[in-house]
Short mmCIF file of C-alpha atoms in Angstrom, two decimals:
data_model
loop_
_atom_site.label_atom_id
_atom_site.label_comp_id
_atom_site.label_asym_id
_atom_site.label_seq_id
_atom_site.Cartn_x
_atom_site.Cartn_y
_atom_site.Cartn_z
CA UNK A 190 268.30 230.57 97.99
CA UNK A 191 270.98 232.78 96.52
CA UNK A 192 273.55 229.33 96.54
CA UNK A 193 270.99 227.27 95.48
CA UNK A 194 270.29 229.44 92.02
CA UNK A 195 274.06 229.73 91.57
CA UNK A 196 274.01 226.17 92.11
CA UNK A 197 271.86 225.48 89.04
CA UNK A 198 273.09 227.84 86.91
CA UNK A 199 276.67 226.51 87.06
CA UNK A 200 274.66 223.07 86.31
CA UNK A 201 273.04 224.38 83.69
CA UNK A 202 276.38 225.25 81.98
CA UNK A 203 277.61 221.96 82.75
CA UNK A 204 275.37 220.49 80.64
CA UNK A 205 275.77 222.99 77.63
CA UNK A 206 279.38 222.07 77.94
CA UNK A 207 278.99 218.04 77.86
CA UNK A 208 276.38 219.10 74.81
CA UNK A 209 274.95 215.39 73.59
CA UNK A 210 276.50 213.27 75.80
CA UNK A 211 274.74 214.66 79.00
CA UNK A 212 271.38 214.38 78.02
CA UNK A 213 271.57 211.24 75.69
CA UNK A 214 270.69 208.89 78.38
CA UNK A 215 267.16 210.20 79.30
CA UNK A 216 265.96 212.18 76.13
CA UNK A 217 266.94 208.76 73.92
CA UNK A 218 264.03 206.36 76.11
CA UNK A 219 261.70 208.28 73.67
CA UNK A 220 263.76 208.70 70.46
CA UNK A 221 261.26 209.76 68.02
CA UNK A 222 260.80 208.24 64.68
CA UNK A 223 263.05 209.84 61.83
CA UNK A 224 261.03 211.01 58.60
CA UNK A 225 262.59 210.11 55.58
CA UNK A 226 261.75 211.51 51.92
CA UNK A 227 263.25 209.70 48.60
CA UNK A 228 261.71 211.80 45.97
CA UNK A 229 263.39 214.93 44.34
CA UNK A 230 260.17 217.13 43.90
CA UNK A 231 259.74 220.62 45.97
CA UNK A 232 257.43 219.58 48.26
CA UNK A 233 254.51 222.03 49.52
CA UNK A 234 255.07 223.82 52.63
CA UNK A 235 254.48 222.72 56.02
CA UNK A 236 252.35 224.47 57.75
CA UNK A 237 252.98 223.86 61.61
CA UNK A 238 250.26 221.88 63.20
CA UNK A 239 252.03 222.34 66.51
CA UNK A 240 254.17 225.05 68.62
CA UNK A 241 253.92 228.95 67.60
CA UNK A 242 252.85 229.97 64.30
CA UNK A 243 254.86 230.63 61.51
CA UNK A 244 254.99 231.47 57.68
CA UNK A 245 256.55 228.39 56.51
CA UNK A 246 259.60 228.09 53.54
CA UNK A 247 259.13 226.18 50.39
CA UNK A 248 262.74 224.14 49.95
CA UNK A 249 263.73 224.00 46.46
CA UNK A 250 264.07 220.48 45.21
CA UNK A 251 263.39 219.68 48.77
CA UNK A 252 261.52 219.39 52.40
CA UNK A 253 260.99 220.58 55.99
CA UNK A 254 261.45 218.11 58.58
CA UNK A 255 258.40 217.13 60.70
CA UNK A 256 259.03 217.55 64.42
CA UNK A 257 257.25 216.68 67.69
CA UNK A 258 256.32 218.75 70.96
CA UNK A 259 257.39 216.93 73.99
CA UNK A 260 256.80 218.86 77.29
CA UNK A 261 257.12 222.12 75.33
CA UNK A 262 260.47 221.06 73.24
CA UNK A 263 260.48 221.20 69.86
CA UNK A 264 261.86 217.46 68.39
CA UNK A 265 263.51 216.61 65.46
CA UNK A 266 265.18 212.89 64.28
CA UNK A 267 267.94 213.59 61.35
CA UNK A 268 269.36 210.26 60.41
CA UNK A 269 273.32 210.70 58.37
CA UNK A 270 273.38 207.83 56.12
CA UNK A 271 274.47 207.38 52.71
CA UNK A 272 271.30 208.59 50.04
CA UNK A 273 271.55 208.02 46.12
CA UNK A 274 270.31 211.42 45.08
CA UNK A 275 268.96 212.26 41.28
CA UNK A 276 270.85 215.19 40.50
CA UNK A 277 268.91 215.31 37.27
CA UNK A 278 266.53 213.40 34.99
CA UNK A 279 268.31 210.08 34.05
CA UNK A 280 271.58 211.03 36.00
CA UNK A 281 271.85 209.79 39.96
CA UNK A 282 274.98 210.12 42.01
CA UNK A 283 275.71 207.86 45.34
CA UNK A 284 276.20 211.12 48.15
CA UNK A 285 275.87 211.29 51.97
CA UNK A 286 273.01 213.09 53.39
CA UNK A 287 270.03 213.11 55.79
CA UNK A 288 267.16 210.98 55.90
CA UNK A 289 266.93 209.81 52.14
CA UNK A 290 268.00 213.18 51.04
CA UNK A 291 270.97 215.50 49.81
CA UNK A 292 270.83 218.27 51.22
CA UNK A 293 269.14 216.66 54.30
CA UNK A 294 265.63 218.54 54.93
CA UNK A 295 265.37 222.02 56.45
CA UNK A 296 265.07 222.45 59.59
CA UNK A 297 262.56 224.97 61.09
CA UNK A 298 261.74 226.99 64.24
CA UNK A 299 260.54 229.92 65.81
CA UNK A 300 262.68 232.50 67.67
CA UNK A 301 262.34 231.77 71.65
CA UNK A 302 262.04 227.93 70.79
CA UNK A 303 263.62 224.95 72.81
CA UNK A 304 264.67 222.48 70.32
CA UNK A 305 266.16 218.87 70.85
CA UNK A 306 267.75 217.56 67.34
CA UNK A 307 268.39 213.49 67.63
CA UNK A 308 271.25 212.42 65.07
CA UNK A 309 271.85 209.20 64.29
CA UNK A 310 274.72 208.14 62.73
CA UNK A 311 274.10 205.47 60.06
CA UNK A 312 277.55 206.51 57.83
CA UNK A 313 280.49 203.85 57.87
CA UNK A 314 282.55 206.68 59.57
CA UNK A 315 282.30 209.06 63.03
CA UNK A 316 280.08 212.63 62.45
CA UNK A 317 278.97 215.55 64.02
CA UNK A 318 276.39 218.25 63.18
CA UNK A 319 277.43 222.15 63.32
CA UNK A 320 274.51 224.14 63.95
CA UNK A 321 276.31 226.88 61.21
CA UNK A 322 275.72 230.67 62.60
CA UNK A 323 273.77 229.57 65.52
CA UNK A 324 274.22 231.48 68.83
CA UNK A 325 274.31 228.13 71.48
CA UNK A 326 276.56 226.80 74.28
CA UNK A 327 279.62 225.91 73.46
CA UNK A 328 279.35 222.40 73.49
CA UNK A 329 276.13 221.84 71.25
CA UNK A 330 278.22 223.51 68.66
CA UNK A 331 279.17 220.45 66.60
CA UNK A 332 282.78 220.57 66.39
CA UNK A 333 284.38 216.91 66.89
CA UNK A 334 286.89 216.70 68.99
CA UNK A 335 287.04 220.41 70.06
CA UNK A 336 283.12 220.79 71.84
CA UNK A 337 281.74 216.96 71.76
CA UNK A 338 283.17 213.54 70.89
CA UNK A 339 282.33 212.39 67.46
CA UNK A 340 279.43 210.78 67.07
CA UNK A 341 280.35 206.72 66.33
CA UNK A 342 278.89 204.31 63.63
CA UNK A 343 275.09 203.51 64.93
CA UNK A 344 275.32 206.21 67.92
CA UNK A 345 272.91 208.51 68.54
CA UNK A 346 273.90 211.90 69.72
CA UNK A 347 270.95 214.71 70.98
CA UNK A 348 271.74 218.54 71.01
CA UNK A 349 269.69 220.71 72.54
CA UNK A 350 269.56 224.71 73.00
CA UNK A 351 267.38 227.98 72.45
CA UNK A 352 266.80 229.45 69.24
CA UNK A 353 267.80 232.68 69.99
CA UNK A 354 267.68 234.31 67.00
CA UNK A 355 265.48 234.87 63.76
CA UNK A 356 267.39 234.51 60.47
CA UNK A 357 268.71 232.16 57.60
CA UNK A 358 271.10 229.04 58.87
CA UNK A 359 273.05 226.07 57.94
CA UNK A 360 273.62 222.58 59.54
CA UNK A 361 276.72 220.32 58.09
CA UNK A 362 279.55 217.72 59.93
CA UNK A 363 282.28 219.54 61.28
CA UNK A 364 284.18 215.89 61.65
CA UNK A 365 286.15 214.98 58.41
CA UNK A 366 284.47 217.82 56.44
CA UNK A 367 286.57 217.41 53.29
CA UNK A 368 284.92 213.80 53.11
CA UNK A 369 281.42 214.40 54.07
CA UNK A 370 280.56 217.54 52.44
CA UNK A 371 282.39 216.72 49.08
CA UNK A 372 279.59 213.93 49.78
CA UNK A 373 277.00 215.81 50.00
CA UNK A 374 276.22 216.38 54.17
CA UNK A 375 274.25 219.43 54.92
CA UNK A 376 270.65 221.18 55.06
CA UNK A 377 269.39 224.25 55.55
CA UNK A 378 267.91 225.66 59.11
CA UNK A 379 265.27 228.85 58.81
CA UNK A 380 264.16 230.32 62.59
CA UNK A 381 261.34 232.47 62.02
CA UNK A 382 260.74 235.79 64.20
CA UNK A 383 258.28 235.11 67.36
CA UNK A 384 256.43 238.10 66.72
CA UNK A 385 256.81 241.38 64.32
CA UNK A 386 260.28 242.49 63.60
CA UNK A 387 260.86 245.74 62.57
CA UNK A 388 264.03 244.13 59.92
CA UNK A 389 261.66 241.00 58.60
CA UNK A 390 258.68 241.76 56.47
CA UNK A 391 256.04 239.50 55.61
CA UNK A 392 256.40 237.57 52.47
CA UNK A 393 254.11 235.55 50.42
CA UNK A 394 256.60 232.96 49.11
CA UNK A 395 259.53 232.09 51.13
CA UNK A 396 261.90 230.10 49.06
CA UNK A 397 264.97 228.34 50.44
CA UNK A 398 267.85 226.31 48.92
CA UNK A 399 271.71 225.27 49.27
CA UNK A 400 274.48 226.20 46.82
CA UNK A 401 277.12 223.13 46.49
CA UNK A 402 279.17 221.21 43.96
CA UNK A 403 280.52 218.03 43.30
CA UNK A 404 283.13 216.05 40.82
CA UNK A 405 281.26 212.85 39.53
CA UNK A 406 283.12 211.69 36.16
CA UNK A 407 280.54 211.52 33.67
CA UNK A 408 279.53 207.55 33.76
CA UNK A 409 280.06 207.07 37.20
CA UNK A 410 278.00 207.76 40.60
CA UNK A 411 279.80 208.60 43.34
CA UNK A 412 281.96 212.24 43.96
CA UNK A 413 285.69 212.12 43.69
CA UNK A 414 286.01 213.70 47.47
CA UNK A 415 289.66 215.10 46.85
CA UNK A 416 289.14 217.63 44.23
CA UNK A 417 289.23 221.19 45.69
CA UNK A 418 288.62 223.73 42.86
CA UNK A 419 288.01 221.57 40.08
CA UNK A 420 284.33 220.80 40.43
CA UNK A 421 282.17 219.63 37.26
CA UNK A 422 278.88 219.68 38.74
CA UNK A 423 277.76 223.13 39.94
CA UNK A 424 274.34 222.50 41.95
CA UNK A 425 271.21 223.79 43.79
CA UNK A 426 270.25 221.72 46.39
CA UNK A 427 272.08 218.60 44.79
CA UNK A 428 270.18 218.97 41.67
CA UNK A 429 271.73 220.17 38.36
CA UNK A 430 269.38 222.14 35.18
CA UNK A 431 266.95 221.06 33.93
CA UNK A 432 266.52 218.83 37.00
CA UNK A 433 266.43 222.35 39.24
CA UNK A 434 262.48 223.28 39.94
CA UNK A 435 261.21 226.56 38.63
CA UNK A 436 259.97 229.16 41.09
CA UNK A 437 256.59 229.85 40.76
CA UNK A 438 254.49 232.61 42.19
CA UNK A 439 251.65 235.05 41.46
CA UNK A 440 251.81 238.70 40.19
CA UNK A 441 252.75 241.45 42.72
CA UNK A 442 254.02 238.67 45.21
CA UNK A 443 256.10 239.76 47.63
CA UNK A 444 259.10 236.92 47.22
CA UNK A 445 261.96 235.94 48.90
CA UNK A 446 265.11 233.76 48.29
CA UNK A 447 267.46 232.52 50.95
CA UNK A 448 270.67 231.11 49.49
CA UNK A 449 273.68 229.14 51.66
CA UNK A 450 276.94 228.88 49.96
CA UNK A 451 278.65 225.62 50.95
CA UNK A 452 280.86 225.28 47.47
CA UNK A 453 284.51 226.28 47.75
CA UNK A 454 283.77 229.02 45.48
CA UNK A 455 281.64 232.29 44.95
CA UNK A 456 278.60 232.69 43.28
CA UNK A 457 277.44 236.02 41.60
CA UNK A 458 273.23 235.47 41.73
CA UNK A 459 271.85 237.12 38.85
CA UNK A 460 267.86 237.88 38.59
CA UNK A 461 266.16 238.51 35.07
CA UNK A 462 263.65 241.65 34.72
CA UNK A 463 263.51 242.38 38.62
CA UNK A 464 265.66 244.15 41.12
CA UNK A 465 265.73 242.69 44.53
CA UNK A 466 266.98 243.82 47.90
CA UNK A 467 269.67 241.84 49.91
CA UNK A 468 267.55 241.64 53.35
CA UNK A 469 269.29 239.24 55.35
CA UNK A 470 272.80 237.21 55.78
CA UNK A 471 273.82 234.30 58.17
CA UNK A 472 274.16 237.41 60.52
CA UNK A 473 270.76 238.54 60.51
CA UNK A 474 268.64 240.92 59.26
CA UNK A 475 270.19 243.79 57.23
CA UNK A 476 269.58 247.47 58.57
CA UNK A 477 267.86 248.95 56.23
CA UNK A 478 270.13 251.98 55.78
CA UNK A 479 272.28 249.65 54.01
CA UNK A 480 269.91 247.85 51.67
CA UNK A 481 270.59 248.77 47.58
CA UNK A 482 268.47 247.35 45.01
CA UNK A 483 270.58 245.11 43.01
CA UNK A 484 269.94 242.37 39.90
CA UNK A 485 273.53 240.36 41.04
CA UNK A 486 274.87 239.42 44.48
CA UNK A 487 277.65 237.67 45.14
CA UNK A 488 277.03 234.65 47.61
CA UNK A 489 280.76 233.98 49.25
CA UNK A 490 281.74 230.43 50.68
CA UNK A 491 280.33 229.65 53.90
CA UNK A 492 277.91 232.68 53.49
CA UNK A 493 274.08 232.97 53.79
CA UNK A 494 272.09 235.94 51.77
CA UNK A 495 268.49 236.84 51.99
CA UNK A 496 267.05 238.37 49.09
CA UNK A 497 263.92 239.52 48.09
CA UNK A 498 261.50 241.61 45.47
CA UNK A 499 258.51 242.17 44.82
CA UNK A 500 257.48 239.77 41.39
CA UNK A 501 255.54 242.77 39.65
CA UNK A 502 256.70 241.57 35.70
CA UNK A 503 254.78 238.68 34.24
CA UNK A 504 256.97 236.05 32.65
CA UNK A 505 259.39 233.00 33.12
CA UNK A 506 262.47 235.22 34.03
CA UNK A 507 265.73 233.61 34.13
CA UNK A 508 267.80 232.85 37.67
CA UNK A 509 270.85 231.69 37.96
CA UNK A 510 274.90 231.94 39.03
CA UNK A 511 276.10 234.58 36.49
CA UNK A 512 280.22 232.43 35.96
CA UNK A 513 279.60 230.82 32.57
CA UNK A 514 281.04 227.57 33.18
CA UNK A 515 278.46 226.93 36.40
CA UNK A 516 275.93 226.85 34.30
CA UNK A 517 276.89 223.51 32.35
CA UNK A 518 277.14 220.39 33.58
CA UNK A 519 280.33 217.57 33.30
CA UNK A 520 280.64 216.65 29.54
CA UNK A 521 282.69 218.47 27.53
CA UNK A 522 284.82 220.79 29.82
CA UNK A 523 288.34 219.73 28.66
CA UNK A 524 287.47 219.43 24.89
CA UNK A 525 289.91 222.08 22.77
CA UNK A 526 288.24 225.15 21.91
CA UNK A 527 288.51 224.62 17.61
CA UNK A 528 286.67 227.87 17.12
CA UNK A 529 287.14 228.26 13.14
CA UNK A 530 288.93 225.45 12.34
CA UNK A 531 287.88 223.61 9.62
CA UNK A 532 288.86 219.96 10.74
CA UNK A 533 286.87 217.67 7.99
CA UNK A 534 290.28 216.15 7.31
CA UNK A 535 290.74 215.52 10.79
CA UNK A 536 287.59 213.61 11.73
CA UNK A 537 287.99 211.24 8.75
CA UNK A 538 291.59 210.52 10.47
CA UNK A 539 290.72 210.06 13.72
CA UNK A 540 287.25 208.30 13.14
CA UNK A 541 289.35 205.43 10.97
CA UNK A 542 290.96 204.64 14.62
CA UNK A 543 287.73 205.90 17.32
CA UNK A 544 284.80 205.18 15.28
CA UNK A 545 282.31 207.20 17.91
CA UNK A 546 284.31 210.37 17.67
CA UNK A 547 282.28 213.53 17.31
CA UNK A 548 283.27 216.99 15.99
CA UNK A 549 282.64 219.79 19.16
CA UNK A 550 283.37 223.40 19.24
CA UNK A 551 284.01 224.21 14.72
CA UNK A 552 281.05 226.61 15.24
CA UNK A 553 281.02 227.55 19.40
CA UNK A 554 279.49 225.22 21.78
CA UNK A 555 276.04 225.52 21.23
CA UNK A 556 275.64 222.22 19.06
CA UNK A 557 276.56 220.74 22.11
CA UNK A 558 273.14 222.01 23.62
CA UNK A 559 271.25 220.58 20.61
CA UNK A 560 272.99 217.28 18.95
CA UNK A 561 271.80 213.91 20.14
CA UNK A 562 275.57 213.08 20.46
CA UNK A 563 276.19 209.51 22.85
CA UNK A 564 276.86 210.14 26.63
CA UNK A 565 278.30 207.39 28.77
CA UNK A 566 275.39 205.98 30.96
CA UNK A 567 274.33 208.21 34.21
CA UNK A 568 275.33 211.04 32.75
CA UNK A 569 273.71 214.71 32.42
CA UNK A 570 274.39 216.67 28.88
CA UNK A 571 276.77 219.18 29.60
CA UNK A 572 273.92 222.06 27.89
CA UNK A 573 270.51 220.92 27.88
CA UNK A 574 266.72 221.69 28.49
CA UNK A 575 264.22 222.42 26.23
CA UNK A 576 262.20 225.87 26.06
CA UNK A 577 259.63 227.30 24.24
CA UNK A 578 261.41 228.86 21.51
CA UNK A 579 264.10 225.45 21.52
CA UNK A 580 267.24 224.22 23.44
CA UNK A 581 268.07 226.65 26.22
CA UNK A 582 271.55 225.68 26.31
CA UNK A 583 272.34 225.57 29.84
CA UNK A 584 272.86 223.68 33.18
CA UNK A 585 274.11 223.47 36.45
CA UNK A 586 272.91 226.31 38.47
CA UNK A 587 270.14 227.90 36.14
CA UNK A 588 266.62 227.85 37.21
CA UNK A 589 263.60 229.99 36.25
CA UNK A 590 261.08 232.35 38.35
CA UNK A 591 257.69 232.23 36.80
CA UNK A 592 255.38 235.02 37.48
CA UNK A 593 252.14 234.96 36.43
CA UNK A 594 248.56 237.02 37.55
CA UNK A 595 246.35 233.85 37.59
CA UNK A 596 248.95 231.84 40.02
CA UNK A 597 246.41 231.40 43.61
CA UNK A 598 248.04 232.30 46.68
CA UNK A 599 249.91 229.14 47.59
CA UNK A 600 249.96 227.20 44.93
CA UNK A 601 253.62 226.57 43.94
CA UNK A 602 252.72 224.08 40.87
CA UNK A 603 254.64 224.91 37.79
CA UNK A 604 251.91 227.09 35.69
CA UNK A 605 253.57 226.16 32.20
CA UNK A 606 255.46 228.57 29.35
CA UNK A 607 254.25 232.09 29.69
CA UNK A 608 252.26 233.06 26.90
CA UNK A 609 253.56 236.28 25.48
CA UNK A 610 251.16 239.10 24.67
CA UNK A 611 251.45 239.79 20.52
CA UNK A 612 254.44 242.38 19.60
CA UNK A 613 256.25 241.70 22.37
CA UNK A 614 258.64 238.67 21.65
CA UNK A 615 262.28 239.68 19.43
CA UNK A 616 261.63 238.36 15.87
CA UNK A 617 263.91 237.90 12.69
CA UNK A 618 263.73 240.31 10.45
CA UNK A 619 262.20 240.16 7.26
CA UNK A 620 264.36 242.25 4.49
CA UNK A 621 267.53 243.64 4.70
CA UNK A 622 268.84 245.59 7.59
CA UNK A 623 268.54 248.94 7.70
CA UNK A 624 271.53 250.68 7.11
CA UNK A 625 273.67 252.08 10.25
CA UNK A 626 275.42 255.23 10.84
CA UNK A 627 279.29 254.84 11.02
CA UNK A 628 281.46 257.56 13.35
CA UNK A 629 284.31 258.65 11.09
CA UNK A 630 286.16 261.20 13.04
CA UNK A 631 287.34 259.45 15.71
CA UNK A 632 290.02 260.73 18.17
CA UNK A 633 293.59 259.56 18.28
CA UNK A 634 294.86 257.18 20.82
CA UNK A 635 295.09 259.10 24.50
CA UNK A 636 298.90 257.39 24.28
CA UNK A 637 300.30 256.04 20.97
CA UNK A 638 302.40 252.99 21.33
CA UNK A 639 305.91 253.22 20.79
CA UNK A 640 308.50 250.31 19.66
CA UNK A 641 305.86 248.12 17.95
CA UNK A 642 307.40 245.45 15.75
CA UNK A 643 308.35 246.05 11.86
CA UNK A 644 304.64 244.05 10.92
CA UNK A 645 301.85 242.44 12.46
CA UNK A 646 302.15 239.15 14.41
CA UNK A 647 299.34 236.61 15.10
CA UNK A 648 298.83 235.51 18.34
CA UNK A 649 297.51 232.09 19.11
CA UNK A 650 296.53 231.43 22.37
CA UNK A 651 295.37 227.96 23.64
CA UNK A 652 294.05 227.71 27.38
CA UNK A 653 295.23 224.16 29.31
CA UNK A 654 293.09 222.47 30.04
CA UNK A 655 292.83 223.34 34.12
CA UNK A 656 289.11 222.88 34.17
CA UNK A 657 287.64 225.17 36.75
CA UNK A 658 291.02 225.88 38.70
CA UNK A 659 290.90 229.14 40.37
CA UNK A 660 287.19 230.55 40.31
#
């Protein structure tokens, strides 16, 4: 007995090793049907109708994938083909995702859970899937070449392991990554805790999206896949502001926000009028010693965070990555900063030889936000949606959390502009300003400066025009 359970353990290793390839041939004579979802719309959540009970995610801009139970395995069909994805109102880009969609839908499970993932491989090149901060066998671990072969043009590969853990995941390709997440190739993977943890608390909105970027020149559609730092399009789940959903939930919720960082870059998440606890990362659940109330966290590359709050201030509360230039979108990032200058002269010279040229930046950059100025075709303004007060000059990654008392428990439709109680929105001021108290004694200088120059010198400094390089 003792030879024959050594027997099939070794087996059983065997066949973690060989990952797909092992059990292709029997689990693919019932290859369930793949799911596939076109539209850009948060979709409600979906509430399992089968397996063990869980408090399901909303995806932002986004999905869950549908699954089957066969013989007490939980089933899921992604499909990797190429998607065309509307990244905002007007504007669609040609990416690579999963089943209709970039991102490709989240994935989700229960702790303890057997799950078989079927991936078909519609690209024009070879994939893989890597199962990002999963704890698996070796060779179900997605990395071509090094734990499975890659999975060929119009193959189907099936991995299959234990969710072993509860916590916040990824899934991309770890086969020519450069290529097929410049492109767009990932999704998000949530397992939820079996039973009560003592590190997860209950939540009544569960919100979940992806952090990623891309370089589409404005006119065209499809990513430039060799740029590494100079990105123009700064996105949440593939979708740039105002084409990023707002989050809605009810007064005194108890919310939280999972975030995946698969840019090349960091992102500093910055919450209006609430402070929220980081909870979670990609390597679990946070001891609660260590948890800080914060309003800004940065979100590294490659790096999952869990945040949450409690939504206790009514109002449509600003959310977004707190570097300037990632919220905007692609026009305008290499026009001259002319700050000050008056250039009348100038634009009757240059529009005797370009007819359509347009004065930016004589007054800042916010009559970017607001002019009607032509944009080549399939193209999103650089600053653009419309608020309640006027333009909101932004883009990129900028969304809003609305809170509001008469939002029902799960309902995640958009309740409208908050209406502000009277006295408590900023207002001009009618008269003259009241006159302000100047400090006139000063102290010196802690060290005066020695061996300045005879007079003053102006110093004009222009920056080249490097785009995004470096941050």
């Amino acid at each position: 007995m003792t030879n024959r359970r050594n027997f099939l353990s070794g087996a059983g290793a065997i066949t973690g090793a060989l990952a797909a390839a092992s059990v292709s041939k029997v689990a693919m004579a019932a290859l369930p049907e793949p799911v596939t979802q076109t539209t850009p719309n948060t979709m409600p959540p979906l509430v399992p109708s089968s397996g063990r009970p869980y408090n399901p995610v909303v995806t932002l801009n986004g999905w869950t994938l549908p699954w089957r139970m066969n013989n007490g395995v939980k089933e899921f069909h992604l499909v990797a083909e190429p998607v065309v994805r509307e990244m905002a109102p007007g504007f669609k880009a040609n990416l690579w995702g999963y089943n209709g969609q970039s991102p490709g839908p989240t994935i989700e499970v229960v702790e303890g859970d057997r799950v078989r993932i079927f991936v078909t491989n519609k690209l024009p090149e070879h994939t893989s899937v890597h199962w990002h901060g999963q704890r698996l066998p070796n060779g179900m671990d997605g990395v071509s070449g090094l734990t499975q072969p890659p999975i060929k043009p119009g193959k189907t590969f099936v991995y299959e392991f234990v969710a072993r853990r509860p916590g916040t995941f990824m899934y991309h390709p770890h086969a020519d990554e450069m290529t097929q997440m410049a492109m767009g190739m990932m999704g998000f993977w949530v397992t939820h805790p079996k039973a009560e943890h003592p590190l997860i608390d209950k939540v009544d909105r569960d919100f979940v999206f992806l952090l990623n970027a891309y370089d589409v020149e404005p006119g065209s559609a499809t990513p430039k896949i060799m740029t590494m730092l100079d990105f123009n399009l700064w996105s949440w789940n593939s979708r740039i502001f105002p084409g990023i959903d707002s989050l809605n939930v009810r007064l005194n919720d108890k919310v939280r926000i999972r975030i995946g960082n698969l840019t090349m870059t960091n992102h500093p998440m910055h919450l209006h009028g609430h402070e929220f606890l980081v909870t979670g990362t990609d390597g679990g659940p946070t001891p609660r010693s260590t948890r800080h109330y914060e309003v800004t966290t940065d979100v590294a590359v490659g790096q999952m965070r869990q945040l949450e709050f409690v939504a206790d201030e009514e109002g449509d509360w600003a959310f977004h990555c707190h570097k300037s230039h990632h919220t905007m979108n692609a026009m305008g990032h290499d026009v001259p900063t002319l700050i000050g200058l008056d250039h009348k002269d100038m634009v009757k010279q240059i529009t005797n030889l370009v007819p359509d040229y347009m004065v930016m930046g004589e007054r800042g950059m916010a009559d970017m936000g607001e002019m009607e100025m032509p944009i080549p075709d399939n193209t999103a303004r650089m600053m653009t949606g419309e608020g309640p007060f006027g333009s909101v000059e932004m883009g990129g990654m900028f969304s809003v959390v609305k809170v509001r008392k008469n939002q029902k428990a799960g309902d995640y439709s958009n309740p409208g502009w908050f209406k502000h109680p009277k006295g408590t929105v900023a207002y001009e001021l009618d008269g003259p300003p009241p006159e302000t108290s100047r400090q006139r004694d000063a102290g010196a200088a802690a060290m005066p400066a020695q061996n300045m120059p005879a007079k003053n010198i102006e110093v004009q400094v222009r920056k080249p025009g490097s785009g995004h390089a470096g941050h």
